PDB file of C-alpha atoms in Angstrom:
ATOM      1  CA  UNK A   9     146.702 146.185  58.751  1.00  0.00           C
ATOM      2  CA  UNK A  10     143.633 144.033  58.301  1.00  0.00           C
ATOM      3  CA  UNK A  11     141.443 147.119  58.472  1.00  0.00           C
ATOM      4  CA  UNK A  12     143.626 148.564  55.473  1.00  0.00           C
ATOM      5  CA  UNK A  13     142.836 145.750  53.750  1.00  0.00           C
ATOM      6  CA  UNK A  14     139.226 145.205  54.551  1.00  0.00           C
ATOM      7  CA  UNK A  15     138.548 148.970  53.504  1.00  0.00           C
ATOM      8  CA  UNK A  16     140.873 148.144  50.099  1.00  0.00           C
ATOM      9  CA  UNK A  17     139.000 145.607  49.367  1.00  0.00           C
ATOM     10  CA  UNK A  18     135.364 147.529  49.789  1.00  0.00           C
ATOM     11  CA  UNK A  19     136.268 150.091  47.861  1.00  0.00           C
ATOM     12  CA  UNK A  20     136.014 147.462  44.966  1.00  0.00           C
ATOM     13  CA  UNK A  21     132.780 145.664  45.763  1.00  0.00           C
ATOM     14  CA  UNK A  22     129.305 147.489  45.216  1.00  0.00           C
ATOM     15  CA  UNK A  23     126.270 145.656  46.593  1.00  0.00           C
ATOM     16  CA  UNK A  24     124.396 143.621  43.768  1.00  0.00           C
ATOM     17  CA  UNK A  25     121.087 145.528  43.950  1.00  0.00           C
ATOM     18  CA  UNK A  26     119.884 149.502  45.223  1.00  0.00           C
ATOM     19  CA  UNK A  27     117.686 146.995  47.967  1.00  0.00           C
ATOM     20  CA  UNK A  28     120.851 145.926  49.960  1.00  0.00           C
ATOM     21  CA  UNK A  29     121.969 149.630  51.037  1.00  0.00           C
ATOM     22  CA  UNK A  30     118.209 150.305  52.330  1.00  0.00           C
ATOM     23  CA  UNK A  31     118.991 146.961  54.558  1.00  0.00           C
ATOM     24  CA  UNK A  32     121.745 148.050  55.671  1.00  0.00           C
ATOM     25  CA  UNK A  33     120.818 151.099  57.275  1.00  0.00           C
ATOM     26  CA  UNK A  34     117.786 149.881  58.404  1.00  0.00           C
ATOM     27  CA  UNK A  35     119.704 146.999  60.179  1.00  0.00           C
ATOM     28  CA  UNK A  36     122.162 149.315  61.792  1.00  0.00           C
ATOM     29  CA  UNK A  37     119.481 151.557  63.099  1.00  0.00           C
ATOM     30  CA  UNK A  38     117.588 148.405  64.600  1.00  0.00           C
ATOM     31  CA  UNK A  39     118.564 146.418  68.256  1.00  0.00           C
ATOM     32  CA  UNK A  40     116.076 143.450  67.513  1.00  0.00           C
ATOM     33  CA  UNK A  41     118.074 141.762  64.606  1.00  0.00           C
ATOM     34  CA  UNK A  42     121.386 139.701  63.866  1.00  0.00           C
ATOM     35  CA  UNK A  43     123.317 141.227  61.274  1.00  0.00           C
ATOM     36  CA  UNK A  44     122.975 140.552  57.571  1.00  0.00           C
ATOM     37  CA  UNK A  45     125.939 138.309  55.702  1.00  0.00           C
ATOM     38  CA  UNK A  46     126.932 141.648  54.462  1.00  0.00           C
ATOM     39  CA  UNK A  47     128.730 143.071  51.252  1.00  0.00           C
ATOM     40  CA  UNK A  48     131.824 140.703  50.891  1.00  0.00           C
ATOM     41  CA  UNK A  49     130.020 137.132  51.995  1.00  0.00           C
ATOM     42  CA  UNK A  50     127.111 138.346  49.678  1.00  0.00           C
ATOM     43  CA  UNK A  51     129.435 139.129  47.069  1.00  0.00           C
ATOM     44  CA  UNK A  52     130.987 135.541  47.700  1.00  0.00           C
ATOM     45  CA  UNK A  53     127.145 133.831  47.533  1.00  0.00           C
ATOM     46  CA  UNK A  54     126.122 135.757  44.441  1.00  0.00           C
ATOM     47  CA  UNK A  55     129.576 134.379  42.804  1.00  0.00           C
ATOM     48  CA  UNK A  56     128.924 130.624  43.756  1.00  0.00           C
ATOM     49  CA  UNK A  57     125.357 130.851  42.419  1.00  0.00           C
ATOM     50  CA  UNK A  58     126.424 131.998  39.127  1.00  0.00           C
ATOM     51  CA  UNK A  59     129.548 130.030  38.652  1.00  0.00           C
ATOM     52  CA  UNK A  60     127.860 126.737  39.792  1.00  0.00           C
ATOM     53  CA  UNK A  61     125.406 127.846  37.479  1.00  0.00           C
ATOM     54  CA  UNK A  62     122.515 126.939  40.277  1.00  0.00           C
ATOM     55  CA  UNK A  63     118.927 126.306  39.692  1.00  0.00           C
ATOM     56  CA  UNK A  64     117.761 125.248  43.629  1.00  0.00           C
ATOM     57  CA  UNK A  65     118.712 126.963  46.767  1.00  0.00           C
ATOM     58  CA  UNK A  66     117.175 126.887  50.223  1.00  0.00           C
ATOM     59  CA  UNK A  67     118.182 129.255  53.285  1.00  0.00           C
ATOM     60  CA  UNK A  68     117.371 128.528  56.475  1.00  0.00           C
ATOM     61  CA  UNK A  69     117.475 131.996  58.327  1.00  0.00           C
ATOM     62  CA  UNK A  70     116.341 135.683  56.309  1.00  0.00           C
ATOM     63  CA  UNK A  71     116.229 138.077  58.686  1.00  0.00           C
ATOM     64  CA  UNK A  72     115.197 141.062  56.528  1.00  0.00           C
ATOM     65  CA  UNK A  73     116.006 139.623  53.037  1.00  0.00           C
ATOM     66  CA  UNK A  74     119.726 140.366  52.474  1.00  0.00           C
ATOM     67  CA  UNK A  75     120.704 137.241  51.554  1.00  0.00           C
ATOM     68  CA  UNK A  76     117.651 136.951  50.342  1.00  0.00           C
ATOM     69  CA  UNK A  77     118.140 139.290  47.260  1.00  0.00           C
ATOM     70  CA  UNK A  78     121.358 138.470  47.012  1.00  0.00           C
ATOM     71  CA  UNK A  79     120.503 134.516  45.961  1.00  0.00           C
ATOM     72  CA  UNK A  80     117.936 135.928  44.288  1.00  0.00           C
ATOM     73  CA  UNK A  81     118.554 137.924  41.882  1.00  0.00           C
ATOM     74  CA  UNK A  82     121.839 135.483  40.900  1.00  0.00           C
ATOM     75  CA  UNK A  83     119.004 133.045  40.661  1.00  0.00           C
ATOM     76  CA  UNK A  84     117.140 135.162  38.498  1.00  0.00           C
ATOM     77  CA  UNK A  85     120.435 135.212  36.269  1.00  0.00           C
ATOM     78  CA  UNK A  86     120.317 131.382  36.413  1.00  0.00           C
ATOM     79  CA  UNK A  87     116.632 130.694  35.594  1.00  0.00           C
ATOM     80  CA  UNK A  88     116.320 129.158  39.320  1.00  0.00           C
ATOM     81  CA  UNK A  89     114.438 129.611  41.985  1.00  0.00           C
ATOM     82  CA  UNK A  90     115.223 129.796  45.845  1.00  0.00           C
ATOM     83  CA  UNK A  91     113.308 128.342  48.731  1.00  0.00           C
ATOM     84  CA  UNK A  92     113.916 131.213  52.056  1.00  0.00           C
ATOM     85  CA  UNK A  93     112.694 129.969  55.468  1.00  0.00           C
ATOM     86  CA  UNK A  94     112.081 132.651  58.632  1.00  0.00           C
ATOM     87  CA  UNK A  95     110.627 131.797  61.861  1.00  0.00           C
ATOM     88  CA  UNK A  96     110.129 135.396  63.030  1.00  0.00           C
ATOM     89  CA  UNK A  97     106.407 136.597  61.192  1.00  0.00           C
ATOM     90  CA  UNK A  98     107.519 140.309  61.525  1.00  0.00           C
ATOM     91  CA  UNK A  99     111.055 139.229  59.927  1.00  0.00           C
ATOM     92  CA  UNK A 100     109.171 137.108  57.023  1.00  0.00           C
ATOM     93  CA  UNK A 101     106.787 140.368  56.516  1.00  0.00           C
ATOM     94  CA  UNK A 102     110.074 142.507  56.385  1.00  0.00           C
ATOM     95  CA  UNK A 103     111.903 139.906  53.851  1.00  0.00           C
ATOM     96  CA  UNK A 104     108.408 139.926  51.660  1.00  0.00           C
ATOM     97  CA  UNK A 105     108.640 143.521  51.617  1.00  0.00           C
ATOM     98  CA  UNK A 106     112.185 143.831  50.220  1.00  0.00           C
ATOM     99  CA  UNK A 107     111.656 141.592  47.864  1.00  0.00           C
ATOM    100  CA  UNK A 108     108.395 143.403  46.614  1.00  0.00           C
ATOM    101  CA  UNK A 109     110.868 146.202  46.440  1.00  0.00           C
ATOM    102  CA  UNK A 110     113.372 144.764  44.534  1.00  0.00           C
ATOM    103  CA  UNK A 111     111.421 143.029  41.895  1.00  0.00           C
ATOM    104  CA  UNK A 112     112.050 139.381  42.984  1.00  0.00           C
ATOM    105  CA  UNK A 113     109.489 137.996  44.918  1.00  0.00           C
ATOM    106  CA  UNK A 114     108.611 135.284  41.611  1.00  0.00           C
ATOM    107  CA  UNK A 115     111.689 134.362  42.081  1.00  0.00           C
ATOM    108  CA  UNK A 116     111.393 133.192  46.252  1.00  0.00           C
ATOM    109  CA  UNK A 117     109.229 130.885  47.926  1.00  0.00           C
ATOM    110  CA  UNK A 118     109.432 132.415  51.338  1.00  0.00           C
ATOM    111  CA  UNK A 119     107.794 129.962  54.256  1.00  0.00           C
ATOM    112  CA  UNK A 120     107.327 131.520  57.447  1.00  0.00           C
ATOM    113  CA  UNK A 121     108.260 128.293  59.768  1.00  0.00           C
ATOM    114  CA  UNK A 122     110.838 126.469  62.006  1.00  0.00           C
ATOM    115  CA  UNK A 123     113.892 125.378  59.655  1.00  0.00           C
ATOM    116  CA  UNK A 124     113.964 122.161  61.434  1.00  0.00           C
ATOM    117  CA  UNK A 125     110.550 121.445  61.237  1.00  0.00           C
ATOM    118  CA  UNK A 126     111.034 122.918  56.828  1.00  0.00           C
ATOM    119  CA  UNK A 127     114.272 120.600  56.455  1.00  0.00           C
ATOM    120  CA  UNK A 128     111.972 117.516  57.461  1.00  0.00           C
ATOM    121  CA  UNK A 129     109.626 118.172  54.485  1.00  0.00           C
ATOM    122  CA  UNK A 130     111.358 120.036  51.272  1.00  0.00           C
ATOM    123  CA  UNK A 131     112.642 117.861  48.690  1.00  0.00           C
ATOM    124  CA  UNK A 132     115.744 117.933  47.366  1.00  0.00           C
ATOM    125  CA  UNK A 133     118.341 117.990  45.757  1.00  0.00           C
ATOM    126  CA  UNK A 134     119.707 121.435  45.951  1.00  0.00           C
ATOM    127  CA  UNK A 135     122.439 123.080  44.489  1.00  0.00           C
ATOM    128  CA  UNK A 136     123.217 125.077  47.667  1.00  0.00           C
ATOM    129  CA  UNK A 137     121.876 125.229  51.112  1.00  0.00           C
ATOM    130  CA  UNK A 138     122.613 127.946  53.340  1.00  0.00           C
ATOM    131  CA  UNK A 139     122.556 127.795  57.082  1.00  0.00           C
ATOM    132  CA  UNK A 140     122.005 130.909  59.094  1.00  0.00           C
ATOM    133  CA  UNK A 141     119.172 129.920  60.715  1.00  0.00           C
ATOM    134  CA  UNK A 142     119.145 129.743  64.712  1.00  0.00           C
ATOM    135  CA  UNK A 143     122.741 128.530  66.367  1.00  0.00           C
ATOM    136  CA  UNK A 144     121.293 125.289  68.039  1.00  0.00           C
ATOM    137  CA  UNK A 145     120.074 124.351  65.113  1.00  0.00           C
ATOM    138  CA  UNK A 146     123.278 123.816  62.980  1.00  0.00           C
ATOM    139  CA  UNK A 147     123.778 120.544  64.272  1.00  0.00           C
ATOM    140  CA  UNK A 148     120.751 119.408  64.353  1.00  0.00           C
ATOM    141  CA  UNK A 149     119.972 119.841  61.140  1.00  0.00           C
ATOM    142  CA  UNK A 150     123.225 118.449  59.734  1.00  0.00           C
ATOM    143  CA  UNK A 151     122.385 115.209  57.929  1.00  0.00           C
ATOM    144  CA  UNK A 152     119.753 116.690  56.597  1.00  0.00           C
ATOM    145  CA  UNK A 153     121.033 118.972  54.804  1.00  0.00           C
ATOM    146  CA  UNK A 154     124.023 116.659  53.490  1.00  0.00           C
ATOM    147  CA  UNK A 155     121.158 114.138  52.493  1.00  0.00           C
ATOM    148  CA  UNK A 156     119.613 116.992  50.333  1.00  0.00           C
ATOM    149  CA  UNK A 157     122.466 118.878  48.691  1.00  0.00           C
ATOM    150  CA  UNK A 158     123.625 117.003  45.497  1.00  0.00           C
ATOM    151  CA  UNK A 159     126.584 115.819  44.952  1.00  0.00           C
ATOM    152  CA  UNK A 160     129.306 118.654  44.072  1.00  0.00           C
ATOM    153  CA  UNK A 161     126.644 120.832  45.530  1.00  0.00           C
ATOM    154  CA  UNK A 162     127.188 123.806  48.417  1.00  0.00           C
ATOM    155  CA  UNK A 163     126.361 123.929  52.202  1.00  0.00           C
ATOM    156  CA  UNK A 164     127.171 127.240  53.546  1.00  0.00           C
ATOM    157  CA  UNK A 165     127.051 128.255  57.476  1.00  0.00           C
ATOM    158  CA  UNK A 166     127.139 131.693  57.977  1.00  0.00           C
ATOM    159  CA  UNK A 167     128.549 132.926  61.844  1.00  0.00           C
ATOM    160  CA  UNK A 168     131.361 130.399  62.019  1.00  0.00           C
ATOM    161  CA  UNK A 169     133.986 132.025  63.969  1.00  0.00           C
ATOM    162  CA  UNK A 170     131.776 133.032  66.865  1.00  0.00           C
ATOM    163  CA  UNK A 171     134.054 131.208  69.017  1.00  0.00           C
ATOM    164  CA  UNK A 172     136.934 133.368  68.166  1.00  0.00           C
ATOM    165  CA  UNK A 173     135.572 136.404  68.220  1.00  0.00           C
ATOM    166  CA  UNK A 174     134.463 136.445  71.637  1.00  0.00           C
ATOM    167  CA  UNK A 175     130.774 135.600  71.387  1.00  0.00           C
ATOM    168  CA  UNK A 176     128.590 134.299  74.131  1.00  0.00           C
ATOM    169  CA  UNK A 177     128.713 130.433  74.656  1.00  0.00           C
ATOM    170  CA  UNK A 178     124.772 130.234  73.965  1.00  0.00           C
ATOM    171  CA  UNK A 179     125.951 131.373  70.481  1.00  0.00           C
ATOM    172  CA  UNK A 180     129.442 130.222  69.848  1.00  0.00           C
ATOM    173  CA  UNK A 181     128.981 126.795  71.413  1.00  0.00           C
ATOM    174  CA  UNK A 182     126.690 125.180  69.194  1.00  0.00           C
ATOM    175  CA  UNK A 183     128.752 127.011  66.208  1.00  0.00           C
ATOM    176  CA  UNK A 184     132.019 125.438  67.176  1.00  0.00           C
ATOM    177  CA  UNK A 185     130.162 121.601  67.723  1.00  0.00           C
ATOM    178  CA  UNK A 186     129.046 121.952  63.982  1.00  0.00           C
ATOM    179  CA  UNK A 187     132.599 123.107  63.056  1.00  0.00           C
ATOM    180  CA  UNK A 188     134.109 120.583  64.285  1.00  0.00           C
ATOM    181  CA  UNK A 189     131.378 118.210  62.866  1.00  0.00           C
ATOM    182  CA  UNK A 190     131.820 119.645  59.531  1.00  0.00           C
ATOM    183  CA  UNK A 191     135.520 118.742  59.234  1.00  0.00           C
ATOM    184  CA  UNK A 192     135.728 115.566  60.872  1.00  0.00           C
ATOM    185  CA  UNK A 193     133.294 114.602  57.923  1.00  0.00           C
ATOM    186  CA  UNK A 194     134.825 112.942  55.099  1.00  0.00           C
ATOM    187  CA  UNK A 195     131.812 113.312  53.204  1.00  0.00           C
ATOM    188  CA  UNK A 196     132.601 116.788  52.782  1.00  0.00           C
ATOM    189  CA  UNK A 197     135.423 119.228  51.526  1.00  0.00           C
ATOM    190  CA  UNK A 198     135.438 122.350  53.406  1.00  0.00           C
ATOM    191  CA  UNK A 199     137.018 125.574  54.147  1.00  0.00           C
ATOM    192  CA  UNK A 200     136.627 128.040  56.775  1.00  0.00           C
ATOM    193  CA  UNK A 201     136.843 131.826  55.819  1.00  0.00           C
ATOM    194  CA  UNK A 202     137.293 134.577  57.755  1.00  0.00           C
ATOM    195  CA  UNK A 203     134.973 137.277  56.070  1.00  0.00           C
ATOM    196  CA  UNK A 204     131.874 138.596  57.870  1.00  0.00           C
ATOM    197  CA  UNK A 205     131.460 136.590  61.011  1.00  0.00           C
ATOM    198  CA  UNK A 206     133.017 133.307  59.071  1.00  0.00           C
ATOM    199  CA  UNK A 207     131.861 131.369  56.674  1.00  0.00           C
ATOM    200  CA  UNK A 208     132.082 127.805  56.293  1.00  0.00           C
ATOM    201  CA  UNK A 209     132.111 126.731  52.849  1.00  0.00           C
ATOM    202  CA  UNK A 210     131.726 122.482  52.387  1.00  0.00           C
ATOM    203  CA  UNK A 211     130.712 121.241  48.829  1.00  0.00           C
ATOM    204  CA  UNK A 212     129.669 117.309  48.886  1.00  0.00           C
ATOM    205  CA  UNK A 213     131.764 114.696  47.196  1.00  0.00           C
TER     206      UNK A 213
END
């Protein structure tokens, strides 16, 4: 049943720019990288950007740019800009690339860097902050990024339901201990969906 209605569902959604579907396949074809947030949680991003009607996004975590463009190009919509930290240099290189590609590198700062070390010296406030940067880092890097998101504003963790689904304990450990951060916070009001590897959706009140 849920594949019926995943597959009804896709049959709806068509990824926001020619870029993403070049991803893809690379991504599939490739044993050396997580994958991407994929078509319905980038369809889900893209919708937040433009309905909050953003201006300042960071990500911690590009991989090859999915997300990436995604933000992007919404931002482009928006007149914004969006802030992309990698750690990996051939993953930054990749992400520059696809960007190239798709027209929307003036849009993206990309930093090649350690999000923890990043988080420490951006400035704030942004509109939206998505996590998807290293698992042990989600916690770690949780005040921060409630101290820079404004208020009303988005913090999105990507990978949520690792737990769940089975995942190693080096991964789904540190996933679960921000979980259960993240809702024990009254600071924020969240929601955790189950699309992609779950999402966990907390805006800042």
């Amino acid at each position: 049943m849920k594949d019926k209605i995943k597959t009804y569902i896709q049959n709806f959604l068509n990824p926001d720019h020619p870029q993403l579907l070049k991803i893809y396949q690379e991504e599939k074809n490739r044993r050396d990288v997580q994958p991407s947030v994929g078509l319905e949680v980038g369809k889900l991003l893209g919708l937040f950007v433009r309905m909050m009607d953003a201006k300042k996004i960071i990500e911690f975590g590009s991989c090859m740019g999915y997300s990436t463009i995604v933000l992007a190009q919404a931002l482009e919509e928006t007149g914004g800009k969006l802030i992309s930290v990698e750690y990996r240099k051939d993953l930054y290189e990749k992400t520059k690339h696809n960007l190239k590609e798709a027209n929307l590198l003036d849009v993206v700062e990309l930093i090649h860097g350690d999000a923890y070390d990043v988080i420490q010296k951006v400035e704030g406030p942004f509109d939206m902050i998505l996590q998807d940067s290293d698992k042990s880092l989600y916690s770690k890097m949780y005040e921060a990024c409630i101290n820079l998101t404004r208020k009303g504003g988005l913090i999105i963790a990507d990978d949520t339901l690792f737990k769940p689904m089975g995942i190693p304990d080096d991964f789904s450990k540190p996933v679960h201990e921000y979980n259960q951060l993240v809702f024990q916070d009254e600071r924020l009001y969240s929601t955790l969906l189950p699309i992609g590897d779950g999402l966990l959706v907390s805006t800042k009140l």
